[in-house]
Tab-separated table of C-alpha atoms in Angstrom:
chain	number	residue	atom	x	y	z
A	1	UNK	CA	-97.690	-64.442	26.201
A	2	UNK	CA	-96.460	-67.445	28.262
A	3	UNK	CA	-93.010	-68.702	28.224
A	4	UNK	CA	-92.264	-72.045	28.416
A	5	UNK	CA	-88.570	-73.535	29.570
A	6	UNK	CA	-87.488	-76.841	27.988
A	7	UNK	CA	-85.095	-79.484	28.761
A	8	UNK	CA	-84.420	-82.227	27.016
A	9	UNK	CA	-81.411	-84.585	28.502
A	10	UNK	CA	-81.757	-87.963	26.686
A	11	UNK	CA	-78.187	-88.700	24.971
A	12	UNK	CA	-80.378	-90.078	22.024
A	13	UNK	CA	-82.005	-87.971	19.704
A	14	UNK	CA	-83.532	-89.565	16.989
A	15	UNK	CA	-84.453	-93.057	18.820
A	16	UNK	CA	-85.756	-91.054	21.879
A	17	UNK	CA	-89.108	-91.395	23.325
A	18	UNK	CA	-88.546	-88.558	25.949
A	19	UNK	CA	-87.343	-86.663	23.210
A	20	UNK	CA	-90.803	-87.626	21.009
A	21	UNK	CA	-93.122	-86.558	23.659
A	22	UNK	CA	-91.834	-83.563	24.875
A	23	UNK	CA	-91.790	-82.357	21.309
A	24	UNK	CA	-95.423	-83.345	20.981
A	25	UNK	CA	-96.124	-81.114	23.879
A	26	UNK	CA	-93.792	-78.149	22.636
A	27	UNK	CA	-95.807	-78.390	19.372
A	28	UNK	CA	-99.143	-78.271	20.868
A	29	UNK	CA	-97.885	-75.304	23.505
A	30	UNK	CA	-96.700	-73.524	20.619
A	31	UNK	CA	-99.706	-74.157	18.556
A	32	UNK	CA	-101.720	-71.746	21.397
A	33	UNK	CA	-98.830	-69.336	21.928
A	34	UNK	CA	-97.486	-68.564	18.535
A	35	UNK	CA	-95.947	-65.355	20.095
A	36	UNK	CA	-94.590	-66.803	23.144
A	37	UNK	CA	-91.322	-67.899	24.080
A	38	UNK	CA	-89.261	-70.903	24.624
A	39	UNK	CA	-86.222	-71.478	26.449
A	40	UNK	CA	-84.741	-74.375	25.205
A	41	UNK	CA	-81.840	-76.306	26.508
A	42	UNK	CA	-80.830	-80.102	25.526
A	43	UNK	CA	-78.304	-81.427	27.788
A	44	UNK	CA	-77.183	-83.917	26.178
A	45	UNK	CA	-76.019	-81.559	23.465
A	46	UNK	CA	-74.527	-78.877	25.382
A	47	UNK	CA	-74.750	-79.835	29.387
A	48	UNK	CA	-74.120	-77.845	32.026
A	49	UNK	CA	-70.726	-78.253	34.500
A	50	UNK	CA	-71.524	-80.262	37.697
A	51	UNK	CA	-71.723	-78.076	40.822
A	52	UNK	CA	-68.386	-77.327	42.134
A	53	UNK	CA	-67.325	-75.914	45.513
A	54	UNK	CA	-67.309	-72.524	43.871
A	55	UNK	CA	-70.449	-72.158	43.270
A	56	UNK	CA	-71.557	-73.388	46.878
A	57	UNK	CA	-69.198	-71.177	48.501
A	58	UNK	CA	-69.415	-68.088	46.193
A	59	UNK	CA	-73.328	-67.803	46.438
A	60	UNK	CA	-72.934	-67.014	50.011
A	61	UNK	CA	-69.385	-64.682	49.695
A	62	UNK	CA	-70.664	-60.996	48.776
A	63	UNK	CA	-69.876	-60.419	44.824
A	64	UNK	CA	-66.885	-58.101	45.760
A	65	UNK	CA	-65.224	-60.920	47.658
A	66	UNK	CA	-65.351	-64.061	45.208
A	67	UNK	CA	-62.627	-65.158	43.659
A	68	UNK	CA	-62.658	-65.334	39.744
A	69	UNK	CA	-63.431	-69.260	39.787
A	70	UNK	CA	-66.184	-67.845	42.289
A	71	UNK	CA	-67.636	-65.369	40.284
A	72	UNK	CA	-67.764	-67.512	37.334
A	73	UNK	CA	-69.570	-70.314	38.542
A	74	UNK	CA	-72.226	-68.323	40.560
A	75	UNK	CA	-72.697	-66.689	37.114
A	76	UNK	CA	-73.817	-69.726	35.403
A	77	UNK	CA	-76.042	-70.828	38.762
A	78	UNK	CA	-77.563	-66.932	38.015
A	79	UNK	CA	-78.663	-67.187	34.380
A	80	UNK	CA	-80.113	-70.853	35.212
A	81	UNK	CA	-82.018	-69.401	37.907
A	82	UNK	CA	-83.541	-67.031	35.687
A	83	UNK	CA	-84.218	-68.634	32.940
A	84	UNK	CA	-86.487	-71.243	35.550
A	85	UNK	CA	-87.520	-67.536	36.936
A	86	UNK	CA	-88.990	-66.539	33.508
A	87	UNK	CA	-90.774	-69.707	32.519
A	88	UNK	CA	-94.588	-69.694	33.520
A	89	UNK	CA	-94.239	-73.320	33.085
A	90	UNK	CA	-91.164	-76.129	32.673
A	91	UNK	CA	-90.736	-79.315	30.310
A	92	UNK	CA	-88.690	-81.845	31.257
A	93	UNK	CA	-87.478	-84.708	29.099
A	94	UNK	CA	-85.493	-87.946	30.610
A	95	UNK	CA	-84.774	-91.133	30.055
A	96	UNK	CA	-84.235	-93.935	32.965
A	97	UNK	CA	-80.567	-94.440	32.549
A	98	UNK	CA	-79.558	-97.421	34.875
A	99	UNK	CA	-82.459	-96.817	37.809
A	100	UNK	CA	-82.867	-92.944	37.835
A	101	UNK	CA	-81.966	-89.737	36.033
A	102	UNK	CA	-79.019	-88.897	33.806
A	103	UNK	CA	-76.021	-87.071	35.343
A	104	UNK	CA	-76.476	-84.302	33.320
A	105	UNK	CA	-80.139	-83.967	34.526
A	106	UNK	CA	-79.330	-83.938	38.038
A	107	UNK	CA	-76.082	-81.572	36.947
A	108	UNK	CA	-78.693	-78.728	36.029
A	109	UNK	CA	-81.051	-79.368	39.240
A	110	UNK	CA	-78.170	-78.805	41.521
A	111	UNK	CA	-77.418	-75.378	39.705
A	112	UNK	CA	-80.808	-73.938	39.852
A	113	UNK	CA	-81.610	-75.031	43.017
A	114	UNK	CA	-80.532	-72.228	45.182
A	115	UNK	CA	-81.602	-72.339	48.624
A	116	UNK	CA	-82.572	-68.797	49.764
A	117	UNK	CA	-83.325	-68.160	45.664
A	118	UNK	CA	-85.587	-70.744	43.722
A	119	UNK	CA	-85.440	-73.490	46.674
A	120	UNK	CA	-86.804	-72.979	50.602
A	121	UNK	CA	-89.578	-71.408	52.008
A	122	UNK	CA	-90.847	-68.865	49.555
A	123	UNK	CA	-88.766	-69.789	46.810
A	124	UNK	CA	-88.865	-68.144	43.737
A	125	UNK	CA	-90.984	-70.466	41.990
A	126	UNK	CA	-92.683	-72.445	43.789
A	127	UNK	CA	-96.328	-73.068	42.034
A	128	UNK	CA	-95.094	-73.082	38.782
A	129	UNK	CA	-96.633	-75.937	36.686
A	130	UNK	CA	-94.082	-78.491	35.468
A	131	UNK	CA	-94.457	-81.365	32.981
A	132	UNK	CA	-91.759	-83.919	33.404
A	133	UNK	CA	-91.475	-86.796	30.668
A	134	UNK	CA	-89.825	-89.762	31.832
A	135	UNK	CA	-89.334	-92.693	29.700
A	136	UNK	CA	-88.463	-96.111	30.519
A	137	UNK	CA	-86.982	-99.126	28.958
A	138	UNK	CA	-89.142	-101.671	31.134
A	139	UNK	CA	-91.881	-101.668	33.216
A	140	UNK	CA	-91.380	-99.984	36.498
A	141	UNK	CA	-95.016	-99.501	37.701
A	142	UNK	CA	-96.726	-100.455	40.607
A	143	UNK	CA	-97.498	-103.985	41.229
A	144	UNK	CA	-94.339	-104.599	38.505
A	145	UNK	CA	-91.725	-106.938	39.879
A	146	UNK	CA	-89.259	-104.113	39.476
A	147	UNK	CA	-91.727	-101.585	40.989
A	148	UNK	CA	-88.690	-100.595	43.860
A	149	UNK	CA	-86.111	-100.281	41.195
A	150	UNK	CA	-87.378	-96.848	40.304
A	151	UNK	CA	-85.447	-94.103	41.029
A	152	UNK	CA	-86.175	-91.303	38.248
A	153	UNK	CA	-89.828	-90.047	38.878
A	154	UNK	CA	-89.647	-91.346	42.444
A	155	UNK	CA	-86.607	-88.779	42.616
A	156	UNK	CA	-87.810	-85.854	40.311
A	157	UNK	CA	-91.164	-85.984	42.605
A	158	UNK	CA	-89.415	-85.454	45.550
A	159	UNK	CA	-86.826	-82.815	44.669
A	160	UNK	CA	-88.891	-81.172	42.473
A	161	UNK	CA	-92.130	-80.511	44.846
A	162	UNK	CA	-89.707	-80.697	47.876
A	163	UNK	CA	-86.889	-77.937	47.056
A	164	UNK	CA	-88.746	-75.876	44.491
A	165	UNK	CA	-92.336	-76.586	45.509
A	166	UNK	CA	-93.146	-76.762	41.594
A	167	UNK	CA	-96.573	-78.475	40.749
A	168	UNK	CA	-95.531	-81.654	38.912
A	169	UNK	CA	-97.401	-83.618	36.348
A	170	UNK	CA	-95.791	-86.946	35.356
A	171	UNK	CA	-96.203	-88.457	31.449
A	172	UNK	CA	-94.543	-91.877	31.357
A	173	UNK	CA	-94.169	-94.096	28.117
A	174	UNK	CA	-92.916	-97.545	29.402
A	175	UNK	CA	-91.502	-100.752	27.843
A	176	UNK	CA	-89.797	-98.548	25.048
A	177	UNK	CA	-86.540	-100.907	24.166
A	178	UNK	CA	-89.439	-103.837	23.473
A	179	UNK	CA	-89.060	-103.417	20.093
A	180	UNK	CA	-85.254	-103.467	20.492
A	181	UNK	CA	-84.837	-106.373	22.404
A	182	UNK	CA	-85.667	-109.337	21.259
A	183	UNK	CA	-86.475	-110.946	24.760
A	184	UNK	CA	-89.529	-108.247	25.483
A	185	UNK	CA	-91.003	-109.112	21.803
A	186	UNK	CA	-94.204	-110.040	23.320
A	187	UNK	CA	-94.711	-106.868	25.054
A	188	UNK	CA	-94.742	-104.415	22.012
A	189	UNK	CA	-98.738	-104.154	21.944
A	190	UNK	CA	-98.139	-102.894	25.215
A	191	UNK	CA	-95.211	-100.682	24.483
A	192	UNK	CA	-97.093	-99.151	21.840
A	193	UNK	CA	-100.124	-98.411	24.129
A	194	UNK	CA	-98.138	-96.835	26.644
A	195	UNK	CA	-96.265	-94.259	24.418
A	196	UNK	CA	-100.001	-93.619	22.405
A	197	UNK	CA	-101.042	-92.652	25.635
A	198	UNK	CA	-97.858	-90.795	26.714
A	199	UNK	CA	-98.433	-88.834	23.522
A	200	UNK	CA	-101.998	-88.102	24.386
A	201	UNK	CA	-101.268	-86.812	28.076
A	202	UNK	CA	-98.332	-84.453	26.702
A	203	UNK	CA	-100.584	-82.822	24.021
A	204	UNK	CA	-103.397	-82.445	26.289
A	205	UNK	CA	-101.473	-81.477	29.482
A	206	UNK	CA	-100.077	-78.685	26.875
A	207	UNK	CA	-103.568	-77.255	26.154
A	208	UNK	CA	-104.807	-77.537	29.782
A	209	UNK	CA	-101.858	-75.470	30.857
A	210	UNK	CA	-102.063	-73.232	27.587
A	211	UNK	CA	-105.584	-72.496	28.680
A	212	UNK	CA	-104.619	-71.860	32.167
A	213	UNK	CA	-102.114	-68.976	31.274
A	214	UNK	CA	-104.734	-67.278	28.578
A	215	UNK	CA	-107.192	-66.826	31.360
């Protein structure tokens, strides 16, 4: 059976729209792989350390020559590495936090990509499918005034097909604080809409790839 890795990094939990989707796609994964497994990890709840100097340095120092600092933080880039390794596909939940990605997002990306490992020219997992959710407080699309504000998917694209050459499928729910803030009041119908729809696209991206891997 497949195994499926997923992140969740929104510091909200019960207010969170990332957080809604990507459970409507873990639900409807799990629904066609009742014997699978999931790796789960929610960074908001337990994140990972930021990459340090130790963990640059130590994953090119042979193991008998790190220091313990060394030793400890290529450790931690290892067992991310693998658990991304494992996972015949990847779910990723994030909010927009001011323009682009939370710090704890980008915290795990730098440990698991490891250049020579999951990253570069045959990487380790390049071609593995992988579902990001990103939700956004306003409307960031194209055509939008704010259209060259956006800095999460734009980024997540790039780093994601660039350094790990994953396959990435985008579900975005937009306009999520409208019902929040009183000054976006008029655009709840459209809010609404757009997280119906995110819904949708994360249920049926999860049986298109759940039919994929029973092939």
């Amino acid at each position: 059976m497949a195994t499926l890795l997923h992140i969740d990094s929104s510091a909200f939990h019960d207010t969170s729209v990332s957080r809604e989707v990507t459970a409507t796609f873990r639900k409807e994964w799990e629904s066609q792989h009742p014997g699978g497994t999931v790796i789960y990890r929610d960074l908001a709840t337990a994140p990972v350390p930021h990459l340090t100097a130790d963990g640059i340095i130590g994953t090119n120092v042979p193991a008998e020559s790190r220091t313990p600092e060394q030793a400890a933080a290529v450790a931690l880039r290892e067992e991310l590495a693998d658990e991304l390794e494992r996972a015949d596909a990847i779910l990723i939940g994030t909010p927009m936090y001011n323009f682009t990605i939370p710090s704890t997002l980008k915290a795990w990306l730098d440990q698991v990509i490891v250049v020579g490992r999951t990253a570069g020219e045959g990487g380790s997992v390049a071609g593995k499918p992988v579902t990001v959710v990103t939700a956004r407080g306003g409307g960031y699309g194209p055509g939008t005034p704010r259209e060259s504000f956006e800095f999460a998917a734009t980024y997540l694209e790039k780093v994601l097909t660039g350094m790990l050459s994953l396959e990435v499928h985008f579900v975005i729910p937009e306009l999520t604080l409208a019902r929040v803030n009183p000054a976006m009041a008029s655009l709840i119908d459209a809010a609404d809409a757009s997280k119906a729809k995110a819904h949708e696209d994360a249920a049926e991206k999860a049986k298109t790839l759940a039919a994929r891997f029973a092939a």
